[in-house]
């Protein structure tokens, strides 16, 4: 065998070997790419799943929180409306004329004991002279009156009476105003 034949044979073997290496490298690269693509798809699916879970978790936390805040605001508004109504009642009572006050005082005195001393506003003293025989012993600044004796003290001030009625009827008033 000649040198040329040997070189040809070595060259052919080298080419075959290079082709085999290239083919093997290509297969290996394709395998690694497929594996990387599969891993990437798994990672993307995992991230999507985790993101969806977190979104749902936030939704479950935030919606009730927002609903609670809305309810709290509604209750605050309702409370303000009720207080406004109470103030309006007191304002109307404070603006009653002496004729209306006389009727109200007479009605309240019907249930009051006949003994004791009367305390009232200075401007109401003349009204009481005509409707009761209780002795007037002092003055108060509030609309209404107080009857005192050594045994008891009856508070008929309008602010006290309105507050008492208010507390007793607040559930009914709230239901009537704010029932859905």
N, CA and C of each residue as an Amber inpcrd file, in Angstrom:
protein
   540
   0.8290000  -1.1410000   0.0000000   0.0000000   0.0000000   0.0000000
   0.8940000   1.2300000   0.0000000   0.4340000   2.1850000  -0.8150000
   1.2480000   3.3580000  -0.9560000   0.8350000   4.4350000   0.0510000
   1.7060000   5.3900000   0.0970000   1.4970000   6.4960000   1.0300000
   0.2020000   7.2240000   0.7120000  -0.0590000   7.3510000  -0.5620000
  -1.2840000   8.0120000  -0.9490000  -2.5000000   7.2400000  -0.4970000
  -2.4690000   5.9590000  -0.6220000  -3.5890000   5.1250000  -0.2090000
  -3.7810000   5.2270000   1.2990000  -2.7170000   5.2810000   2.0190000
  -2.7750000   5.3710000   3.4780000  -3.3680000   6.7280000   3.8490000
  -2.9210000   7.7680000   3.1760000  -3.4440000   9.1050000   3.4670000
  -4.9190000   9.1710000   3.1320000  -5.3030000   8.5520000   2.0320000
  -6.6930000   8.5350000   1.6470000  -7.5240000   7.8030000   2.6860000
  -6.9960000   6.6880000   3.1210000  -7.7090000   5.8920000   4.1140000
  -7.8150000   6.6660000   5.4420000  -6.7690000   7.3390000   5.8530000
  -6.7710000   8.1270000   7.0930000  -7.7470000   9.2920000   6.9330000
  -7.7290000   9.9050000   5.7660000  -8.6190000  11.0290000   5.5170000
 -10.0700000  10.5680000   5.5580000 -10.3550000   9.4240000   4.9350000
 -11.7110000   8.8850000   4.9370000 -12.1540000   8.5080000   6.3470000
 -11.2840000   7.8920000   7.0720000 -11.5770000   7.5100000   8.4530000
 -11.8190000   8.7710000   9.2710000 -11.0270000   9.8090000   9.0610000
 -11.1850000  11.0900000   9.7680000 -12.5230000  11.7250000   9.4370000
 -12.8700000  11.7020000   8.1400000 -14.1660000  12.2590000   7.7510000
 -15.3140000  11.4710000   8.3690000 -15.2220000  10.1560000   8.3030000
 -16.2730000   9.3210000   8.8980000 -16.3680000   9.5780000  10.3940000
 -15.2150000   9.6740000  10.9990000 -15.1730000   9.9250000  12.4590000
 -15.7400000  11.3130000  12.7750000 -15.4280000  12.3420000  11.9790000
 -15.9280000  13.6970000  12.1710000 -17.4310000  13.7290000  11.9550000
 -17.9200000  13.0090000  10.9260000 -19.3550000  12.9510000  10.6550000
 -20.0670000  12.2770000  11.8100000 -19.4780000  11.2090000  12.3330000
 -20.0780000  10.4880000  13.4620000 -20.1120000  11.3910000  14.6970000
 -19.0270000  12.1470000  14.9110000 -18.9670000  13.0660000  16.0640000
 -20.0100000  14.1680000  15.8900000 -20.0990000  14.7050000  14.6610000
 -21.0970000  15.7490000  14.4140000 -22.5080000  15.2020000  14.6310000
 -22.7550000  14.0000000  14.1280000 -24.0690000  13.3900000  14.2680000
 -24.3770000  13.1610000  15.7490000 -23.4170000  12.6490000  16.4750000
 -23.5810000  12.3900000  17.9080000 -23.7670000  13.7070000  18.6620000
 -23.0060000  14.7330000  18.2980000 -23.1170000  16.0470000  18.9410000
 -24.4780000  16.6510000  18.6530000 -24.9420000  16.5300000  17.4060000
 -26.2550000  17.0600000  17.0380000 -27.3460000  16.3650000  17.8380000
 -27.2610000  15.0340000  17.9490000 -28.2420000  14.2870000  18.7450000
 -28.2060000  14.7400000  20.2030000 -27.0050000  14.9030000  20.7240000
 -26.8520000  15.3150000  22.1150000 -27.4040000  16.7330000  22.3250000
 -27.1260000  17.6420000  21.3830000 -27.6330000  19.0160000  21.4740000
 -29.1640000  19.0000000  21.3940000 -29.7130000  18.2200000  20.4470000
 -31.1650000  18.1210000  20.3230000 -31.7860000  17.5470000  21.5910000
 -31.1470000  16.5420000  22.1620000 -31.6360000  15.9370000  23.4080000
 -31.6180000  16.9560000  24.5430000 -30.5200000  17.7030000  24.6530000
 -30.3900000  18.7270000  25.7070000 -31.4240000  19.8380000  25.4890000
 -31.6440000  20.2220000  24.2150000 -32.6240000  21.2630000  23.9080000
 -34.0340000  20.7880000  24.2700000 -34.3450000  19.5380000  23.9480000
 -35.6690000  18.9880000  24.2730000 -35.8480000  18.9490000  25.7960000
 -34.8000000  18.5290000  26.4840000 -34.8490000  18.4690000  27.9480000
 -35.0250000  19.8730000  28.5350000 -34.2810000  20.8400000  28.0000000
 -34.3790000  22.2170000  28.4780000 -35.7750000  22.7820000  28.1850000
 -36.3090000  22.4820000  27.0150000 -37.6440000  22.9510000  26.6500000
 -38.6850000  22.3410000  27.5690000 -38.5520000  21.0630000  27.8600000
 -39.4820000  20.3860000  28.7690000 -39.3790000  20.9750000  30.1720000
 -38.1750000  21.2310000  30.6360000 -37.9600000  21.8370000  31.9550000
 -38.5480000  23.2470000  31.9870000 -38.3430000  23.9920000  30.9070000
 -38.8790000  25.3540000  30.8290000 -40.4070000  25.3230000  30.8780000
 -41.0330000  24.3910000  30.1660000 -42.4920000  24.2740000  30.1870000
 -42.9880000  23.9290000  31.5940000 -42.2810000  23.0460000  32.2780000
 -42.6480000  22.6890000  33.6550000 -42.5300000  23.9040000  34.5760000
 -41.4580000  24.6790000  34.3930000 -41.2540000  25.8770000  35.2190000
 -42.3580000  26.9010000  34.9440000 -42.6790000  27.1160000  33.6750000
 -43.7400000  28.0620000  33.3050000 -45.0660000  27.5920000  33.9030000
 -45.3840000  26.3120000  33.7900000 -46.6360000  25.7790000  34.3480000
 -46.6560000  25.9530000  35.8650000 -45.5280000  25.7050000  36.5020000
 -45.4320000  25.8610000  37.9520000 -45.6310000  27.3200000  38.3670000
 -44.9860000  28.2240000  37.6230000 -45.1210000  29.6600000  37.9210000
 -46.5680000  30.1030000  37.7060000 -47.2010000  29.6540000  36.6210000
 -48.5970000  30.0070000  36.3670000 -49.4960000  29.4840000  37.4910000
 -49.2520000  28.2420000  37.8630000 -50.0530000  27.6350000  38.9190000
 -49.8890000  28.3880000  40.2370000 -48.6620000  28.7060000  40.5910000
 -48.3840000  29.4390000  41.8320000 -48.9710000  30.8490000  41.7790000
 -48.8540000  31.4870000  40.6090000 -49.4280000  32.8330000  40.4430000
 -50.9450000  32.7920000  40.5910000 -51.5820000  31.8240000  39.9530000
 -53.0360000  31.6860000  40.0700000 -53.4460000  31.4180000  41.5120000
 -52.6820000  30.5990000  42.2100000 -52.9760000  30.2990000  43.6120000
 -52.8660000  31.5720000  44.4550000 -51.8060000  32.3510000  44.2290000
 -51.6140000  33.5910000  44.9810000 -52.7010000  34.6150000  44.6530000
 -53.0730000  34.6950000  43.3820000 -54.1400000  35.6160000  42.9760000
 -55.4460000  35.2310000  43.6770000 -55.7610000  33.9520000  43.6710000
 -56.9870000  33.4860000  44.3270000 -56.9340000  33.7330000  45.8330000
 -55.7740000  33.5040000  46.4160000 -55.6080000  33.7520000  47.8520000
 -55.8080000  35.2340000  48.1630000 -55.2190000  36.1130000  47.3660000
 -55.4060000  37.5560000  47.5550000 -56.8670000  37.9520000  47.3630000
 -57.4920000  37.3570000  46.3520000 -58.9050000  37.6550000  46.0980000
 -59.7470000  37.2490000  47.3080000 -59.4680000  36.0870000  47.8640000
 -60.2270000  35.6170000  49.0230000 -59.9720000  36.4800000  50.2550000
 -58.8240000  37.1100000  50.3410000 -58.5180000  37.9810000  51.4800000
 -59.0350000  39.3990000  51.2470000 -58.8580000  39.9170000  50.0550000
 -59.1740000  41.3140000  49.7740000 -60.6660000  41.5740000  49.6300000
 -61.3940000  40.6710000  49.0150000 -62.8260000  40.8920000  48.8200000
 -63.5430000  40.9950000  50.1600000 -63.3570000  40.0380000  51.0820000
 -64.0160000  40.1950000  52.3870000 -63.5510000  41.4510000  53.1280000
 -62.2910000  41.7840000  52.9830000 -61.7800000  42.9870000  53.6320000
 -62.4670000  44.2340000  53.0660000 -62.6080000  44.2790000  51.7640000
 -63.2840000  45.4180000  51.1270000 -64.7580000  45.4490000  51.5180000
 -65.3920000  44.2740000  51.5610000 -66.8010000  44.2170000  51.9700000
 -66.9610000  44.6960000  53.4050000 -66.0370000  44.3110000  54.2710000
 -66.0790000  44.7470000  55.6640000 -65.9220000  46.2630000  55.7570000
 -65.0330000  46.8150000  54.9630000 -64.8190000  48.2660000  54.9680000
 -66.0750000  48.9980000  54.4930000 -66.7220000  48.4630000  53.4570000
 -67.9580000  49.0590000  52.9550000 -69.0360000  49.0010000  54.0370000
 -69.1530000  47.8500000  54.6950000 -70.1490000  47.6870000  55.7710000
 -69.8570000  48.6590000  56.9150000 -68.5950000  48.8010000  57.2590000
 -68.1990000  49.7270000  58.3340000 -68.5880000  51.1640000  57.9540000
 -68.3450000  51.5410000  56.7120000 -68.7200000  52.8760000  56.2410000
 -70.2330000  53.0680000  56.2610000 -70.9770000  52.0370000  55.8480000
 -72.4350000  52.1180000  55.8840000 -72.9300000  52.3110000  57.3170000
 -72.3680000  51.5620000  58.2460000 -72.7810000  51.6890000  59.6410000
 -72.4620000  53.0710000  60.1880000 -71.3380000  53.6080000  59.7990000
 -70.9560000  54.9550000  60.2510000 -71.9350000  55.9980000  59.7040000
 -72.3030000  55.8460000  58.4470000 -73.2730000  56.7610000  57.8370000
 -74.6290000  56.6210000  58.5340000 -75.0360000  55.3800000  58.8040000
 -76.3020000  55.1570000  59.4950000 -76.2700000  55.7770000  60.8880000
 -75.1680000  55.6090000  61.5830000 -75.0320000  56.1970000  62.9160000
 -75.1560000  57.7200000  62.8290000 -74.5010000  58.3100000  61.8410000
 -74.5750000  59.7670000  61.6620000 -76.0060000  60.2120000  61.3660000
 -76.7080000  59.4470000  60.5290000 -78.0990000  59.7830000  60.2240000
 -78.9800000  59.6990000  61.4650000 -78.7620000  58.6670000  62.2660000
 -79.5360000  58.5240000  63.5010000 -79.2520000  59.6760000  64.4620000
 -78.0000000  60.0430000  64.5880000 -77.6500000  61.1600000  65.4780000
 -78.2550000  62.4670000  64.9550000 -78.2700000  62.6340000  63.6590000
 -78.8710000  63.8170000  63.0600000 -80.3740000  63.8610000  63.3640000
 -81.0320000  62.7040000  63.2670000 -82.4610000  62.6350000  63.5820000
 -82.6940000  62.9770000  65.0530000 -81.8410000  62.4790000  65.9280000
 -81.9710000  62.7640000  67.3600000 -81.7830000  64.2630000  67.6240000
 -80.8000000  64.8670000  66.9820000 -80.5710000  66.3040000  67.1450000
 -81.7660000  67.1060000  66.6310000 -82.3640000  66.6360000  65.5530000
 -83.5200000  67.3300000  64.9940000 -84.6980000  67.2730000  65.9690000
 -84.8920000  66.1200000  66.6120000 -85.9490000  65.9870000  67.6140000
 -85.7160000  66.9870000  68.7360000 -84.4910000  67.0330000  69.2480000
 -84.1790000  67.9620000  70.3440000 -84.3690000  69.4100000  69.8930000
 -83.9980000  69.7170000  68.6780000 -84.1580000  71.0740000  68.1620000
 -85.6310000  71.4550000  68.1000000 -86.4810000  70.5400000  67.6320000
 -87.9170000  70.8190000  67.5670000 -88.4900000  71.0150000  68.9640000
 -88.0530000  70.2090000  69.9280000 -88.5350000  70.3630000  71.3030000
 -88.1130000  71.7110000  71.8860000 -86.8890000  72.1020000  71.5940000
 -86.3780000  73.3700000  72.1310000 -87.0870000  74.5790000  71.5170000
 -87.7030000  74.3990000  70.3620000 -88.3680000  75.5090000  69.6910000
 -89.8790000  75.5120000  69.8880000 -90.3750000  74.7070000  70.8280000
 -91.8040000  74.6920000  71.1010000 -92.2270000  75.9950000  71.7680000
 -93.4430000  76.3980000  71.4790000 -93.9870000  77.5940000  72.1150000
 -94.4980000  77.2700000  73.5220000 -94.8150000  78.3100000  74.3010000
 -95.2400000  78.1010000  75.6900000 -96.5580000  77.3360000  75.7720000
 -97.4290000  77.4800000  74.7940000 -98.6970000  76.7540000  74.7870000
 -98.4480000  75.2440000  74.6550000 -97.5670000  74.8730000  73.7250000
 -97.2250000  73.4550000  73.5390000 -96.4730000  72.9080000  74.7510000
 -95.5680000  73.7100000  75.3080000 -94.8310000  73.2740000  76.5040000
 -95.7920000  73.0280000  77.6610000 -96.7750000  73.8850000  77.7970000
 -97.7560000  73.7390000  78.8820000 -98.4790000  72.4050000  78.7550000
 -98.8800000  72.0320000  77.5360000 -99.5560000  70.7440000  77.2940000
 -98.6390000  69.5820000  77.6740000 -97.3800000  69.6530000  77.2220000
 -96.4270000  68.5680000  77.4980000 -96.1460000  68.4760000  78.9990000
 -95.8960000  69.6060000  79.6360000 -95.6130000  69.5990000  81.0750000
 -96.8170000  69.0660000  81.8550000 -98.0200000  69.4730000  81.4870000
 -99.2360000  68.9900000  82.1710000 -99.3400000  67.4750000  82.0470000
 -99.0720000  66.9740000  80.8620000 -99.1240000  65.5290000  80.6240000
 -98.0880000  64.7900000  81.4670000 -96.8740000  65.3150000  81.5250000
 -95.8160000  64.6730000  82.3170000 -96.1270000  64.7290000  83.8080000
 -96.7300000  65.8070000  84.2710000 -97.0390000  65.9650000  85.6960000
 -98.1550000  65.0350000  86.1570000 -98.9840000  64.5550000  85.2330000
-100.0640000  63.6300000  85.6110000 -99.5050000  62.3670000  86.2450000
 -98.3640000  61.8890000  85.7570000 -97.7630000  60.6670000  86.2880000
 -96.7710000  60.9230000  87.4120000 -96.5640000  62.1710000  87.7640000
 -95.5580000  62.5140000  88.7790000 -96.1870000  62.5120000  90.1830000
 -95.3770000  62.2580000  91.2130000 -95.8920000  62.3300000  92.5860000
 -96.3150000  63.7620000  92.9130000 -97.2190000  63.8890000  93.8740000
 -97.7580000  65.2040000  94.2210000 -96.8650000  65.9590000  95.2020000
 -95.9210000  65.2740000  95.8320000 -95.0320000  65.9470000  96.7740000
 -93.6760000  66.2090000  96.1570000 -92.8780000  67.0270000  96.8040000
 -91.5350000  67.3050000  96.3410000 -91.4030000  68.7220000  95.8560000
 -90.2230000  69.0260000  95.3970000 -89.9370000  70.3820000  94.9170000
 -89.6020000  70.3260000  93.4350000 -89.9660000  71.3680000  92.7570000
 -89.8200000  71.4340000  91.3120000 -88.6100000  72.2970000  90.9420000
 -87.8150000  71.8040000  90.0190000 -86.7200000  72.5840000  89.4400000
 -86.9990000  72.7030000  87.9460000 -86.9420000  73.9140000  87.4180000
 -87.2110000  74.1240000  85.9960000 -86.4010000  75.3120000  85.4940000
 -86.5060000  75.5460000  84.1810000 -85.8300000  76.7120000  83.6080000
 -86.5180000  77.9860000  84.1060000 -85.7700000  79.0290000  84.1770000
 -86.2980000  80.3270000  84.6340000 -87.4760000  80.7630000  83.7630000
 -87.3410000  80.5880000  82.4370000 -88.3770000  81.0400000  81.5290000
 -89.6400000  80.1790000  81.5770000 -89.5830000  79.0050000  82.2320000
 -90.7560000  78.1300000  82.3330000 -91.4920000  78.2630000  83.6650000
 -90.9910000  79.0530000  84.5900000 -91.6050000  79.1570000  85.9230000
 -93.0660000  79.5910000  85.8370000 -93.3710000  80.5320000  84.9670000
 -94.7520000  81.0020000  84.8620000 -95.6740000  79.9120000  84.3080000
 -95.1550000  79.0690000  83.4380000 -95.9480000  77.9680000  82.8800000
 -96.3340000  77.0040000  83.9960000 -95.3900000  76.7060000  84.8780000
 -95.6370000  75.7360000  85.9530000 -96.5810000  76.2840000  87.0220000
 -96.6010000  77.5800000  87.2340000 -97.4910000  78.1610000  88.2480000
 -98.9420000  77.8290000  87.9480000 -99.2810000  77.7660000  86.6930000
-100.6660000  77.4990000  86.3200000-101.0330000  76.0340000  86.2730000
-100.0600000  75.1140000  86.3260000-100.3910000  73.6830000  86.1430000
-100.0100000  72.7900000  87.3120000 -99.2880000  73.2860000  88.3130000
 -98.9110000  72.4390000  89.4410000 -98.8450000  73.2530000  90.7280000
 -99.0290000  72.5360000  91.8170000 -98.9420000  73.1720000  93.1280000
 -97.5910000  72.8650000  93.7750000 -96.7010000  72.1530000  93.0600000
 -95.3730000  71.8600000  93.5990000 -94.6220000  73.1770000  93.8160000
 -93.8840000  73.2360000  94.9090000 -93.1000000  74.4500000  95.1530000
 -91.8500000  74.4340000  94.2860000 -91.5290000  75.5880000  93.7670000
 -90.3580000  75.7070000  92.9100000 -89.1510000  76.0300000  93.7830000
 -88.1320000  75.1570000  93.6820000 -86.9970000  75.3170000  94.5870000
 -85.6920000  75.6600000  93.9000000 -85.6640000  75.7420000  92.6360000
 -84.4050000  76.0480000  91.9670000 -84.5710000  76.0590000  90.4620000
 -83.4670000  76.2670000  89.8080000 -83.4950000  76.3650000  88.3520000
 -82.5450000  75.3440000  87.7230000 -82.9100000  74.9330000  86.5280000
 -82.0310000  74.0990000  85.6950000 -81.9080000  74.8030000  84.3500000
 -80.9130000  74.4250000  83.5850000 -80.7130000  75.0970000  82.2950000
 -81.3800000  74.3370000  81.1470000 -81.7070000  73.0680000  81.3750000
 -82.2910000  72.2450000  80.3110000 -83.7960000  72.4180000  80.2290000
 -84.3160000  72.1520000  79.0600000 -85.7560000  72.1470000  78.8340000
 -86.3450000  70.9560000  79.5780000 -87.4470000  71.1470000  80.2800000
 -88.0660000  70.0910000  81.0690000 -88.0300000  70.4820000  82.5340000
 -88.1300000  69.4770000  83.4200000 -88.1170000  69.7770000  84.8480000
 -87.6370000  68.5680000  85.6390000 -87.3400000  68.7930000  86.8920000
 -86.9290000  67.7490000  87.8330000 -87.7870000  67.9180000  89.0800000
 -88.2400000  66.8080000  89.6350000 -88.9620000  66.8310000  90.9110000
 -88.0780000  66.1170000  91.9210000 -87.7900000  66.8030000  93.0200000
 -86.9260000  66.2380000  94.0550000 -87.6790000  66.1360000  95.3680000
 -87.3670000  65.0900000  96.0770000 -87.8470000  64.9030000  97.4370000
 -86.6980000  64.2210000  98.1620000 -86.7950000  64.0810000  99.4570000
 -85.7350000  63.3860000 100.1790000 -85.6230000  61.9290000  99.7590000
 -86.7000000  61.3670000  99.2440000 -86.7450000  59.9490000  98.8910000
 -86.4310000  59.6840000  97.4200000 -86.6090000  60.6330000  96.5830000
 -86.4550000  60.3870000  95.1480000 -86.0710000  61.6640000  94.4040000
 -85.6760000  61.4170000  93.1560000 -85.4020000  62.5210000  92.2210000
 -85.8860000  62.0260000  90.8590000 -86.8930000  62.6940000  90.3350000
 -87.4460000  62.3190000  89.0390000 -86.9900000  63.3280000  87.9950000
 -86.3740000  62.8150000  86.9710000 -85.7850000  63.6610000  85.9320000
 -86.6950000  63.6710000  84.7020000 -87.3640000  64.7740000  84.4910000
 -88.2370000  64.9550000  83.3430000 -87.6440000  65.9580000  82.3470000
 -86.3320000  66.0740000  82.3570000 -85.7060000  66.9490000  81.3590000
 -85.8840000  66.2830000  79.9930000 -86.1320000  67.0860000  78.9870000
 -86.3880000  66.5350000  77.6540000 -85.1830000  65.7400000  77.1460000
 -83.9940000  66.2130000  77.4490000 -82.7990000  65.4890000  76.9910000
 -82.7630000  64.0890000  77.5970000 -83.1570000  63.9560000  78.8600000
 -83.1870000  62.6470000  79.5220000 -84.2940000  61.7780000  78.9320000
 -85.4690000  62.3520000  78.7530000 -86.6030000  61.5980000  78.2120000
 -86.3280000  61.1280000  76.7730000 -85.7580000  62.0220000  75.9690000
 -85.4430000  61.6470000  74.5850000 -84.3880000  60.5440000  74.5690000
 -83.3760000  60.6670000  75.4090000 -82.3110000  59.6480000  75.4650000
 -82.8840000  58.2910000  75.8780000 -83.7730000  58.2930000  76.8750000
 -84.3910000  57.0430000  77.3440000 -85.1890000  56.4010000  76.2140000
 -86.0380000  57.1800000  75.5710000 -86.8400000  56.6610000  74.4600000
 -85.9500000  56.2310000  73.3000000 -84.9160000  56.9920000  73.0810000
 -83.9770000  56.6960000  72.0030000 -83.3470000  55.3160000  72.2100000
 -82.8670000  55.0700000  73.4050000 -82.2270000  53.7890000  73.7020000
 -83.2200000  52.6330000  73.5860000 -84.4390000  52.8540000  74.0490000
 -85.4460000  51.7910000  73.9970000 -85.8880000  51.4950000  72.5670000
 -85.9160000  52.4970000  71.7280000 -86.4650000  52.3240000  70.3790000
 -85.4260000  52.3190000  69.2690000 -84.1630000  52.4200000  69.5990000
 -83.1170000  52.4650000  68.5790000 -83.1400000  51.2550000  67.6440000
 -83.2900000  50.0300000  68.1580000 -83.3370000  48.8910000  67.2110000
 -84.4870000  49.0090000  66.2060000 -85.6590000  49.4420000  66.6830000
 -86.8170000  49.5650000  65.8020000 -86.5800000  50.6890000  64.7720000
 -86.0180000  51.7940000  65.2220000 -85.7440000  52.9170000  64.3180000
 -84.7160000  52.5040000  63.2650000 -83.6750000  51.8350000  63.7080000
 -82.6310000  51.3850000  62.7710000 -83.2090000  50.4320000  61.7310000
 -84.0520000  49.5190000  62.1840000 -84.6280000  48.5490000  61.2590000
 -85.5300000  49.2530000  60.2500000 -86.3200000  50.1830000  60.7300000
 -87.2270000  50.9050000  59.8310000 -86.4560000  51.7340000  58.8020000
 -85.3640000  52.3490000  59.2380000 -84.6020000  53.2010000  58.3250000
 -83.6940000  52.4240000  57.3890000 -83.1140000  51.3540000  57.8750000
 -82.0190000  50.7310000  57.1300000 -82.2570000  49.2860000  56.7410000
 -83.4620000  48.7610000  56.9140000 -83.7370000  47.3780000  56.5330000
 -83.6150000  47.2580000  55.0220000 -83.0670000  46.1460000  54.6070000
 -82.8690000  45.9480000  53.1590000 -84.0030000  45.1760000  52.5580000
